[in-house]
Tab-separated table of C-alpha atoms and ligand atoms in Angstrom:
chain	number	residue	atom	x	y	z
A	43	UNK	CA	-5.007	-20.616	19.415
A	44	UNK	CA	-2.909	-20.509	22.576
A	45	UNK	CA	-0.208	-18.233	23.967
A	46	UNK	CA	2.831	-18.520	21.755
A	47	UNK	CA	5.110	-16.084	19.992
A	48	UNK	CA	3.105	-14.818	17.006
A	49	UNK	CA	4.370	-12.324	14.431
A	50	UNK	CA	1.940	-9.869	12.872
A	51	UNK	CA	2.448	-9.937	9.066
A	52	UNK	CA	3.171	-6.207	8.968
A	53	UNK	CA	2.975	-3.376	11.440
A	54	UNK	CA	4.508	-0.049	12.245
A	55	UNK	CA	4.974	-0.147	16.024
A	56	UNK	CA	3.235	2.459	18.174
A	57	UNK	CA	4.936	3.438	21.446
A	58	UNK	CA	3.640	5.229	24.570
A	59	UNK	CA	5.603	8.342	23.580
A	60	UNK	CA	3.619	8.446	20.296
A	61	UNK	CA	0.370	8.221	22.243
A	62	UNK	CA	1.482	10.994	24.622
A	63	UNK	CA	2.505	13.070	21.642
A	64	UNK	CA	-0.963	12.433	20.202
A	65	UNK	CA	-2.596	13.684	23.396
A	66	UNK	CA	-0.419	16.806	23.340
A	67	UNK	CA	-1.420	17.284	19.691
A	68	UNK	CA	-5.054	17.029	20.708
A	69	UNK	CA	-4.536	19.844	23.235
A	70	UNK	CA	-2.864	22.019	20.598
A	71	UNK	CA	-5.763	21.486	18.196
A	72	UNK	CA	-5.701	22.415	14.533
A	73	UNK	CA	-2.193	23.874	14.762
A	74	UNK	CA	-0.885	20.331	15.108
A	75	UNK	CA	-2.390	19.276	11.773
A	76	UNK	CA	-1.062	22.472	10.165
A	77	UNK	CA	2.407	21.578	11.426
A	78	UNK	CA	2.211	18.044	10.027
A	79	UNK	CA	0.939	19.348	6.685
A	80	UNK	CA	3.688	21.896	6.365
A	81	UNK	CA	6.380	19.332	7.277
A	82	UNK	CA	5.008	17.028	4.585
A	83	UNK	CA	4.903	19.841	2.016
A	84	UNK	CA	8.496	20.749	2.794
A	85	UNK	CA	9.861	17.214	2.736
A	86	UNK	CA	7.962	16.173	-0.386
A	87	UNK	CA	8.458	19.549	-2.043
A	88	UNK	CA	4.785	19.777	-3.053
A	89	UNK	CA	2.478	22.780	-2.942
A	90	UNK	CA	-0.552	21.057	-1.422
A	91	UNK	CA	-1.100	18.499	1.287
A	92	UNK	CA	-4.373	17.287	2.846
A	93	UNK	CA	-4.851	15.090	5.891
A	94	UNK	CA	-7.732	12.629	6.150
A	95	UNK	CA	-8.858	9.683	8.257
A	96	UNK	CA	-7.490	6.891	6.028
A	97	UNK	CA	-5.976	5.941	2.700
A	98	UNK	CA	-9.261	4.935	1.149
A	99	UNK	CA	-10.889	8.153	2.353
A	100	UNK	CA	-8.060	10.091	0.710
A	101	UNK	CA	-8.574	8.219	-2.558
A	102	UNK	CA	-12.341	8.766	-2.459
A	103	UNK	CA	-11.826	12.512	-1.947
A	104	UNK	CA	-9.294	12.697	-4.810
A	105	UNK	CA	-11.717	10.865	-7.107
A	106	UNK	CA	-14.681	13.044	-6.128
A	107	UNK	CA	-12.593	16.132	-6.924
A	108	UNK	CA	-11.593	14.725	-10.327
A	109	UNK	CA	-15.178	13.774	-11.099
A	110	UNK	CA	-16.197	17.417	-10.656
A	111	UNK	CA	-13.268	18.651	-12.748
A	112	UNK	CA	-13.892	16.233	-15.638
A	113	UNK	CA	-17.635	15.437	-15.459
A	114	UNK	CA	-17.647	13.784	-18.916
A	115	UNK	CA	-15.313	11.021	-17.705
A	116	UNK	CA	-16.298	8.286	-15.269
A	117	UNK	CA	-13.925	5.306	-15.531
A	118	UNK	CA	-10.953	4.581	-13.272
A	119	UNK	CA	-8.316	2.068	-14.310
A	120	UNK	CA	-6.650	0.022	-11.575
A	121	UNK	CA	-4.608	-3.188	-11.395
A	122	UNK	CA	-6.711	-6.364	-11.206
A	123	UNK	CA	-4.868	-7.425	-8.045
A	124	UNK	CA	-4.759	-4.884	-5.257
A	125	UNK	CA	-6.155	-3.865	-1.893
A	126	UNK	CA	-9.981	-3.986	-1.876
A	127	UNK	CA	-10.013	-0.416	-0.527
A	128	UNK	CA	-9.155	0.802	-4.027
A	129	UNK	CA	-12.336	-0.450	-5.770
A	130	UNK	CA	-14.294	0.519	-2.614
A	131	UNK	CA	-13.160	4.145	-2.982
A	132	UNK	CA	-13.962	4.199	-6.710
A	133	UNK	CA	-17.513	2.953	-6.127
A	134	UNK	CA	-17.843	5.363	-3.203
A	135	UNK	CA	-16.992	8.262	-5.544
A	136	UNK	CA	-19.718	7.092	-7.941
A	137	UNK	CA	-17.274	6.003	-10.657
A	138	UNK	CA	-16.741	2.850	-12.711
A	139	UNK	CA	-13.940	0.384	-12.037
A	140	UNK	CA	-11.846	-0.676	-15.023
A	141	UNK	CA	-9.173	-3.332	-14.622
A	142	UNK	CA	-5.821	-4.012	-16.215
A	143	UNK	CA	-3.858	-7.210	-15.722
A	144	UNK	CA	-0.580	-7.256	-13.812
A	145	UNK	CA	2.879	-8.542	-14.480
A	146	UNK	CA	3.459	-11.047	-11.651
A	147	UNK	CA	7.209	-10.455	-11.905
A	148	UNK	CA	7.089	-6.707	-11.272
A	149	UNK	CA	3.739	-6.352	-9.416
A	150	UNK	CA	3.200	-3.429	-11.797
A	151	UNK	CA	0.664	-3.157	-14.643
A	152	UNK	CA	0.995	-5.649	-17.498
A	153	UNK	CA	2.269	-3.081	-19.982
A	154	UNK	CA	1.276	-5.249	-22.966
A	155	UNK	CA	-2.359	-5.124	-21.955
A	156	UNK	CA	-2.037	-1.493	-20.937
A	157	UNK	CA	-0.675	-0.410	-24.335
A	158	UNK	CA	-3.572	-2.226	-26.038
A	159	UNK	CA	-6.006	-0.288	-23.852
A	160	UNK	CA	-4.401	3.012	-24.863
A	161	UNK	CA	-4.156	2.241	-28.605
A	162	UNK	CA	-7.223	3.703	-30.343
A	163	UNK	CA	-9.325	0.909	-31.842
A	164	UNK	CA	-9.064	0.472	-35.615
A	165	UNK	CA	-9.408	-2.351	-38.129
A	166	UNK	CA	-6.204	-4.080	-37.037
A	167	UNK	CA	-6.866	-3.383	-33.336
A	168	UNK	CA	-10.603	-3.821	-32.689
A	169	UNK	CA	-12.083	-2.845	-29.326
A	170	UNK	CA	-11.332	-5.720	-27.018
A	171	UNK	CA	-14.701	-7.244	-26.050
A	172	UNK	CA	-13.176	-8.739	-22.906
A	173	UNK	CA	-11.773	-5.424	-21.667
A	174	UNK	CA	-14.243	-2.583	-22.141
A	175	UNK	CA	-11.933	0.229	-20.985
A	176	UNK	CA	-12.351	3.244	-23.236
A	177	UNK	CA	-9.476	5.747	-22.885
A	178	UNK	CA	-11.716	8.693	-23.789
A	179	UNK	CA	-13.920	7.869	-20.756
A	180	UNK	CA	-10.969	7.400	-18.426
A	181	UNK	CA	-10.840	9.859	-15.570
A	182	UNK	CA	-7.829	8.404	-13.809
A	183	UNK	CA	-5.286	5.607	-13.761
A	184	UNK	CA	-4.101	4.348	-10.364
A	185	UNK	CA	-0.770	2.543	-10.272
A	186	UNK	CA	-0.258	0.836	-6.876
A	187	UNK	CA	3.202	0.632	-5.322
A	188	UNK	CA	2.479	-2.790	-3.849
A	189	UNK	CA	4.453	-3.739	-0.701
A	190	UNK	CA	6.588	-0.634	-1.355
A	191	UNK	CA	7.882	-1.636	-4.808
A	192	UNK	CA	7.741	1.542	-6.910
A	193	UNK	CA	5.808	1.269	-10.196
A	194	UNK	CA	7.297	2.440	-13.473
A	195	UNK	CA	5.491	5.771	-13.682
A	196	UNK	CA	7.581	7.187	-16.530
A	197	UNK	CA	6.551	4.332	-18.775
A	198	UNK	CA	2.947	4.749	-17.688
A	199	UNK	CA	2.997	8.507	-18.369
A	200	UNK	CA	4.398	7.992	-21.862
A	201	UNK	CA	1.718	5.462	-22.597
A	202	UNK	CA	-1.246	7.488	-21.340
A	203	UNK	CA	-0.222	10.721	-23.034
A	204	UNK	CA	-3.571	12.441	-22.392
A	205	UNK	CA	-3.618	15.508	-20.093
A	206	UNK	CA	-7.241	14.813	-19.113
A	207	UNK	CA	-6.370	11.446	-17.584
A	208	UNK	CA	-5.078	11.960	-14.049
A	209	UNK	CA	-2.346	9.741	-12.687
A	210	UNK	CA	-3.082	8.936	-9.035
A	211	UNK	CA	-0.265	7.202	-7.198
A	212	UNK	CA	-1.525	4.721	-4.623
A	213	UNK	CA	1.468	4.977	-2.331
A	214	UNK	CA	-0.505	3.621	0.661
A	215	UNK	CA	2.235	1.016	1.248
A	216	UNK	CA	5.174	3.039	0.001
A	217	UNK	CA	5.624	6.105	2.200
A	218	UNK	CA	9.334	6.923	2.296
A	219	UNK	CA	10.205	5.164	-0.962
A	220	UNK	CA	12.025	6.614	-3.968
A	221	UNK	CA	12.567	5.697	-7.568
A	222	UNK	CA	15.237	7.219	-9.783
A	223	UNK	CA	15.753	10.021	-7.284
A	224	UNK	CA	12.065	10.936	-7.153
A	225	UNK	CA	9.992	10.485	-4.030
A	226	UNK	CA	7.181	7.963	-4.396
A	227	UNK	CA	3.841	9.747	-4.076
A	228	UNK	CA	4.978	12.923	-5.859
A	229	UNK	CA	5.608	11.615	-9.385
A	230	UNK	CA	1.975	11.352	-10.526
A	231	UNK	CA	-0.513	14.227	-10.675
A	232	UNK	CA	-1.650	13.393	-7.170
A	233	UNK	CA	-0.588	10.756	-4.653
A	234	UNK	CA	-1.737	9.393	-1.324
A	235	UNK	CA	-0.286	7.515	1.654
A	236	UNK	CA	-2.020	5.469	4.333
A	237	UNK	CA	-1.104	5.674	8.021
A	238	UNK	CA	-3.060	2.515	8.815
A	239	UNK	CA	-1.947	-0.330	11.046
A	240	UNK	CA	0.023	-2.430	8.550
A	241	UNK	CA	1.733	0.382	6.655
A	242	UNK	CA	5.183	1.969	6.720
A	243	UNK	CA	4.211	4.360	9.502
A	244	UNK	CA	1.045	4.309	11.568
A	245	UNK	CA	-1.170	6.717	13.500
A	246	UNK	CA	-3.774	3.939	14.055
A	247	UNK	CA	-5.463	5.218	10.911
A	248	UNK	CA	-4.871	8.163	8.633
A	249	UNK	CA	-4.392	9.321	5.077
A	250	UNK	CA	-2.253	11.917	3.325
A	251	UNK	CA	-2.886	13.497	-0.097
A	252	UNK	CA	-0.070	15.263	-1.961
A	253	UNK	CA	-0.387	17.254	-5.176
A	254	UNK	CA	1.133	20.099	-7.161
A	255	UNK	CA	-1.886	20.487	-9.417
A	256	UNK	CA	-3.657	23.740	-8.473
A	257	UNK	CA	-7.108	22.930	-9.846
A	258	UNK	CA	-7.148	19.507	-8.155
A	259	UNK	CA	-6.023	21.053	-4.856
A	260	UNK	CA	-8.691	23.735	-5.109
A	261	UNK	CA	-11.454	21.160	-5.610
A	262	UNK	CA	-10.168	18.963	-2.785
A	263	UNK	CA	-10.075	22.025	-0.553
A	264	UNK	CA	-13.750	22.760	-1.220
A	265	UNK	CA	-14.725	19.127	-0.699
A	266	UNK	CA	-12.801	18.882	2.552
A	267	UNK	CA	-14.656	21.854	4.033
A	268	UNK	CA	-17.770	19.661	4.151
A	269	UNK	CA	-15.972	16.622	5.597
A	270	UNK	CA	-16.763	15.858	9.235
A	271	UNK	CA	-14.341	15.827	12.159
A	272	UNK	CA	-13.695	12.996	14.581
A	273	UNK	CA	-16.231	13.328	17.398
A	274	UNK	CA	-15.078	13.096	20.992
A	275	UNK	CA	-16.211	9.486	21.202
A	276	UNK	CA	-14.249	8.610	18.025
A	277	UNK	CA	-11.168	10.186	19.579
A	278	UNK	CA	-11.582	8.033	22.675
A	279	UNK	CA	-11.860	5.068	20.307
A	280	UNK	CA	-8.627	6.078	18.557
A	281	UNK	CA	-6.850	6.442	21.881
A	282	UNK	CA	-7.988	2.987	22.998
A	283	UNK	CA	-6.933	1.471	19.672
A	284	UNK	CA	-3.520	3.139	19.932
A	285	UNK	CA	-3.025	1.661	23.418
A	286	UNK	CA	-4.215	-1.756	22.201
A	287	UNK	CA	-1.800	-1.618	19.272
A	288	UNK	CA	1.071	-0.736	21.596
A	289	UNK	CA	0.236	-3.683	23.840
A	290	UNK	CA	-0.881	-6.381	21.424
A	291	UNK	CA	1.246	-5.895	18.314
A	292	UNK	CA	4.206	-7.364	20.165
A	293	UNK	CA	4.907	-10.968	19.165
A	294	UNK	CA	4.509	-12.155	22.773
A	295	UNK	CA	0.864	-11.041	22.803
A	296	UNK	CA	-0.254	-10.922	19.189
A	297	UNK	CA	-1.710	-14.451	19.442
A	298	UNK	CA	-4.528	-12.927	21.439
A	299	UNK	CA	-5.983	-10.368	18.971
A	300	UNK	CA	-5.210	-12.813	16.138
A	301	UNK	CA	-7.467	-15.373	17.785
A	302	UNK	CA	-10.358	-12.902	17.954
A	303	UNK	CA	-11.908	-13.530	14.565
A	304	UNK	CA	-14.255	-10.536	14.838
A	305	UNK	CA	-11.263	-8.161	14.648
A	306	UNK	CA	-10.790	-9.410	11.081
A	307	UNK	CA	-7.037	-8.846	11.336
A	308	UNK	CA	-5.219	-9.091	8.055
A	309	UNK	CA	-8.407	-9.241	6.028
A	310	UNK	CA	-9.025	-6.926	3.120
A	311	UNK	CA	-12.649	-5.907	2.951
A	312	UNK	CA	-14.726	-4.535	0.105
A	313	UNK	CA	-16.986	-1.844	1.535
A	314	UNK	CA	-17.759	1.450	-0.222
A	315	UNK	CA	-19.807	2.748	2.731
A	316	UNK	CA	-16.984	4.041	4.890
A	317	UNK	CA	-17.015	7.290	6.803
A	318	UNK	CA	-14.941	10.164	5.414
A	319	UNK	CA	-13.349	12.309	8.112
A	320	UNK	CA	-10.533	14.794	8.487
A	321	UNK	CA	-7.451	13.586	10.312
A	322	UNK	CA	-7.631	14.602	13.971
A	323	UNK	CA	-4.955	16.558	15.792
A	324	UNK	CA	-4.486	13.427	17.930
A	325	UNK	CA	-3.275	11.532	14.855
A	326	UNK	CA	-1.202	14.491	13.637
A	327	UNK	CA	0.360	14.575	17.106
A	328	UNK	CA	1.107	10.847	16.973
A	329	UNK	CA	2.935	11.435	13.701
A	330	UNK	CA	5.332	13.915	15.332
A	331	UNK	CA	8.900	12.999	14.427
A	332	UNK	CA	7.584	11.005	11.450
A	333	UNK	CA	10.701	11.382	9.298
A	334	UNK	CA	12.940	9.984	11.984
A	335	UNK	CA	10.520	7.165	12.839
A	336	UNK	CA	10.010	6.258	9.201
A	337	UNK	CA	13.749	6.198	8.611
A	338	UNK	CA	14.293	4.052	11.695
A	339	UNK	CA	11.638	1.487	10.689
A	340	UNK	CA	12.971	1.497	7.137
A	341	UNK	CA	16.470	0.720	8.306
A	342	UNK	CA	15.260	-2.292	10.284
A	343	UNK	CA	12.907	-3.517	7.557
A	344	UNK	CA	15.614	-3.193	4.960
A	345	UNK	CA	18.039	-5.165	7.154
A	346	UNK	CA	15.371	-7.885	7.507
A	347	UNK	CA	14.721	-7.809	3.762
A	348	UNK	CA	18.401	-8.378	3.044
A	349	UNK	CA	18.395	-11.211	5.531
A	350	UNK	CA	15.527	-12.869	3.627
A	351	UNK	CA	17.360	-12.398	0.327
A	352	UNK	CA	20.407	-14.213	1.634
A	353	UNK	CA	18.324	-17.014	3.205
A	354	UNK	CA	16.096	-17.544	0.173
A	355	UNK	CA	19.000	-18.251	-2.146
A	356	UNK	CA	19.280	-21.755	-0.739
A	357	UNK	CA	15.561	-22.530	-0.802
A	358	UNK	CA	13.897	-24.540	-3.542
A	359	UNK	CA	10.347	-24.215	-4.833
A	360	UNK	CA	10.239	-20.455	-4.717
A	361	UNK	CA	10.767	-17.772	-7.286
A	362	UNK	CA	11.985	-14.417	-5.971
A	363	UNK	CA	10.762	-11.293	-7.779
A	364	UNK	CA	13.421	-9.606	-9.950
A	365	UNK	CA	13.433	-6.507	-7.723
A	366	UNK	CA	14.628	-8.670	-4.819
A	367	UNK	CA	17.178	-10.636	-6.834
A	368	UNK	CA	20.095	-8.550	-5.723
A	369	UNK	CA	23.003	-10.441	-4.225
A	370	UNK	CA	23.600	-9.707	-0.555
A	371	UNK	CA	27.110	-8.568	-1.525
A	372	UNK	CA	25.759	-5.986	-3.911
A	373	UNK	CA	23.416	-4.830	-1.176
A	374	UNK	CA	26.190	-4.521	1.354
A	375	UNK	CA	28.173	-2.389	-1.056
A	376	UNK	CA	25.240	-0.024	-1.501
A	377	UNK	CA	26.029	3.167	0.255
A	378	UNK	CA	22.760	4.851	1.125
A	379	UNK	CA	24.407	8.195	1.764
A	380	UNK	CA	25.784	8.435	-1.783
A	381	UNK	CA	23.557	8.878	-4.818
A	382	UNK	CA	23.369	5.624	-6.776
A	383	UNK	CA	25.757	5.307	-9.670
A	384	UNK	CA	24.348	2.992	-12.360
A	385	UNK	CA	27.717	2.711	-14.145
A	386	UNK	CA	29.107	0.938	-11.106
A	387	UNK	CA	28.128	-2.733	-11.498
A	388	UNK	CA	28.143	-3.414	-7.758
A	389	UNK	CA	25.597	-0.632	-7.374
A	390	UNK	CA	22.443	-1.733	-9.200
A	391	UNK	CA	20.468	1.084	-10.805
A	392	UNK	CA	17.349	-0.385	-9.212
A	393	UNK	CA	18.346	-0.534	-5.573
A	394	UNK	CA	16.193	-2.453	-3.149
A	395	UNK	CA	13.154	-0.320	-2.269
A	396	UNK	CA	11.948	-0.113	1.345
A	397	UNK	CA	9.407	-2.944	1.642
A	398	UNK	CA	6.703	-3.373	4.260
A	399	UNK	CA	6.436	-7.105	3.468
A	400	UNK	CA	8.768	-9.284	1.413
A	401	UNK	CA	6.849	-10.660	-1.581
A	402	UNK	CA	7.829	-13.773	-3.534
A	403	UNK	CA	6.192	-16.376	-5.740
A	404	UNK	CA	6.059	-20.075	-4.942
A	405	UNK	CA	6.417	-22.293	-7.978
A	406	UNK	CA	3.653	-24.767	-7.071
A	407	UNK	CA	0.320	-23.298	-5.925
A	408	UNK	CA	-0.075	-26.354	-3.629
A	409	UNK	CA	3.118	-25.476	-1.810
A	410	UNK	CA	1.717	-22.005	-1.184
A	411	UNK	CA	-1.212	-23.368	0.802
A	412	UNK	CA	1.098	-25.622	2.812
A	413	UNK	CA	3.376	-22.713	3.671
A	414	UNK	CA	0.461	-20.541	4.776
A	415	UNK	CA	-1.028	-23.342	6.887
A	416	UNK	CA	2.301	-23.965	8.642
A	417	UNK	CA	2.849	-20.283	9.260
A	418	UNK	CA	-0.640	-19.965	10.668
A	419	UNK	CA	-0.052	-22.843	13.053
A	420	UNK	CA	3.284	-21.500	14.320
A	421	UNK	CA	2.470	-17.774	14.168
A	422	UNK	CA	5.214	-16.930	11.643
A	423	UNK	CA	3.412	-14.037	9.950
A	424	UNK	CA	3.892	-15.474	6.445
A	425	UNK	CA	0.798	-14.415	4.513
A	426	UNK	CA	-0.779	-14.783	1.115
A	427	UNK	CA	-1.448	-11.517	-0.713
A	428	UNK	CA	-5.046	-10.530	-1.420
A	429	UNK	CA	-7.667	-13.324	-1.357
A	430	UNK	CA	-8.771	-12.869	-4.971
A	431	UNK	CA	-8.569	-10.661	-8.038
A	432	UNK	CA	-10.787	-7.556	-8.079
A	433	UNK	CA	-13.077	-9.022	-10.771
A	434	UNK	CA	-13.921	-11.898	-8.401
A	435	UNK	CA	-15.035	-9.787	-5.410
A	436	UNK	CA	-18.572	-11.142	-4.864
A	437	UNK	CA	-20.291	-7.735	-4.542
A	438	UNK	CA	-18.978	-6.439	-7.891
A	439	UNK	CA	-18.089	-9.526	-9.922
A	440	UNK	CA	-21.105	-9.012	-12.222
A	441	UNK	CA	-19.404	-5.917	-13.615
A	442	UNK	CA	-16.581	-8.009	-15.021
A	443	UNK	CA	-18.202	-11.022	-16.685
A	444	UNK	CA	-15.951	-12.654	-19.262
A	445	UNK	CA	-12.935	-10.637	-18.188
A	446	UNK	CA	-9.944	-12.666	-17.090
A	447	UNK	CA	-6.632	-11.480	-15.695
A	448	UNK	CA	-4.114	-14.317	-15.783
A	449	UNK	CA	-1.239	-12.293	-14.284
A	450	UNK	CA	-3.383	-11.206	-11.353
A	451	UNK	CA	-4.649	-14.783	-10.970
A	452	UNK	CA	-1.051	-16.013	-10.742
A	453	UNK	CA	-0.530	-13.631	-7.828
A	454	UNK	CA	-3.676	-14.875	-6.067
A	455	UNK	CA	-2.420	-18.449	-6.374
A	456	UNK	CA	1.309	-18.066	-5.876
A	457	UNK	CA	2.231	-14.914	-3.986
A	458	UNK	CA	3.356	-15.087	-0.394
A	459	UNK	CA	4.802	-12.354	1.765
A	460	UNK	CA	7.376	-12.765	4.507
A	461	UNK	CA	7.426	-10.452	7.529
A	462	UNK	CA	10.124	-7.759	7.647
A	463	UNK	CA	8.546	-5.664	10.396
A	464	UNK	CA	10.763	-4.439	13.236
A	465	UNK	CA	9.651	-7.284	15.559
A	466	UNK	CA	11.254	-10.070	13.482
A	467	UNK	CA	14.105	-11.551	15.524
A	468	UNK	CA	17.106	-13.614	14.410
A	469	UNK	CA	15.463	-16.750	15.753
A	470	UNK	CA	12.321	-16.131	13.676
A	471	UNK	CA	14.328	-16.293	10.457
A	472	UNK	CA	15.863	-19.587	11.538
A	473	UNK	CA	12.533	-21.107	12.585
A	474	UNK	CA	10.651	-19.908	9.519
A	475	UNK	CA	13.379	-21.247	7.242
A	476	UNK	CA	13.417	-24.624	9.001
A	477	UNK	CA	9.692	-25.172	9.451
A	478	UNK	CA	8.091	-23.404	6.499
A	479	UNK	CA	10.384	-24.069	3.551
B	561	PLP	C1	-4.057	0.042	2.882
B	561	PLP	C2	-4.220	0.387	1.479
B	561	PLP	C3	-5.164	1.321	1.049
B	561	PLP	C4	-6.156	1.963	1.976
B	561	PLP	O1	-5.599	2.585	3.065
B	561	PLP	P1	-6.430	2.631	4.448
B	561	PLP	O2	-5.711	3.638	5.241
B	561	PLP	O3	-6.390	1.261	5.015
B	561	PLP	O4	-7.811	3.047	4.084
B	561	PLP	C5	-5.233	1.619	-0.285
B	561	PLP	N1	-4.409	1.018	-1.178
B	561	PLP	C6	-3.485	0.117	-0.801
B	561	PLP	C7	-2.602	-0.486	-1.827
B	561	PLP	C8	-3.366	-0.239	0.531
B	561	PLP	O5	-2.480	-1.159	0.905
């Protein structure tokens, strides 16, 4: 690795003014977190909001609360291909992971398999020996809005149809997204966002829980009282990380942290033994102006996404996902200030969601590896998705013997993501197109 322009695969930039705002937040103390919470409640129109140290912490707290509310249930259903933080949080909460396959075209659950799981077993539909999920033991189902693509929650709700099963939206990658006029993160019973490094908006690390369900909020409230705060030394660590992110996320310098293997950049790690902390007022301060920042990043990412869509039309060997198969003309005619009108053919009812990375499938798995190797050599920020399906994570693979998830496996073998982060320049598109495809 040597000094050359290197794009991070995804990142929400952090600027000195955010860091200063964080320091001012730190001086203000708990009032700063109260302000952030109340802004989130107002914008998302929810009754309860909780701020924690990360997305996976938020999920673990939600699950612990549900476990106390429904002690006779202990299984959590998640997609077989997702961030390793999700199974980590489930194990951390002392619950059992159940998997459902995915539809590689939508990055949502495979609804065929899902409807089998939720059909009570009988003589014509015996209990599937290769998928032991039992709906009457299910505590929660967690749809994941991967890369910012909103899942079909209405369809999921209709299928579950059991008030004791909680729908938790993993909107870690989808803060600021909407589907059918509803804000992502507020459609399920409870939702969470991540403010980590590679997400839509970043405060170095952080997590947000939203819910309208009183009894869930009450339990979370009690649990959070026992959660520890960032110590002074942790705050110094956060400050240093924020400064490092400001300096080294820029493409001119990103080659340096990328070459330091011990930073494990871009790796997804299975580890249920993480620390659970409340968000600090430093982070809440860094988030100041979050709506404007989020909107600004979204505008740039969406411009970059459209650029990819127009470039990819002339490239062979790849298969765009249906959600991104909107012609650039149709996109240009989308007027974001007007509500979408599905009867107007130039205005697709499924407009392009705000993505944090641009996902697509390559037709030949071999081509995928070539693309990733080239990108790695030239620092293009083109990345595979997650390294394997959840049932193949070494630490937990014994829990899933004989279970196979072909849709999820397709994603492991064929998914790549292109960078849309604000640092992508015109010349990057040209070089990536010429050298990678
Ligand atoms: C990042 C992520 C998480 C965890 O968020 P952290 O803030 O990194 O703990 C959970 N789920 C998904 C889908 C994610 O991408």
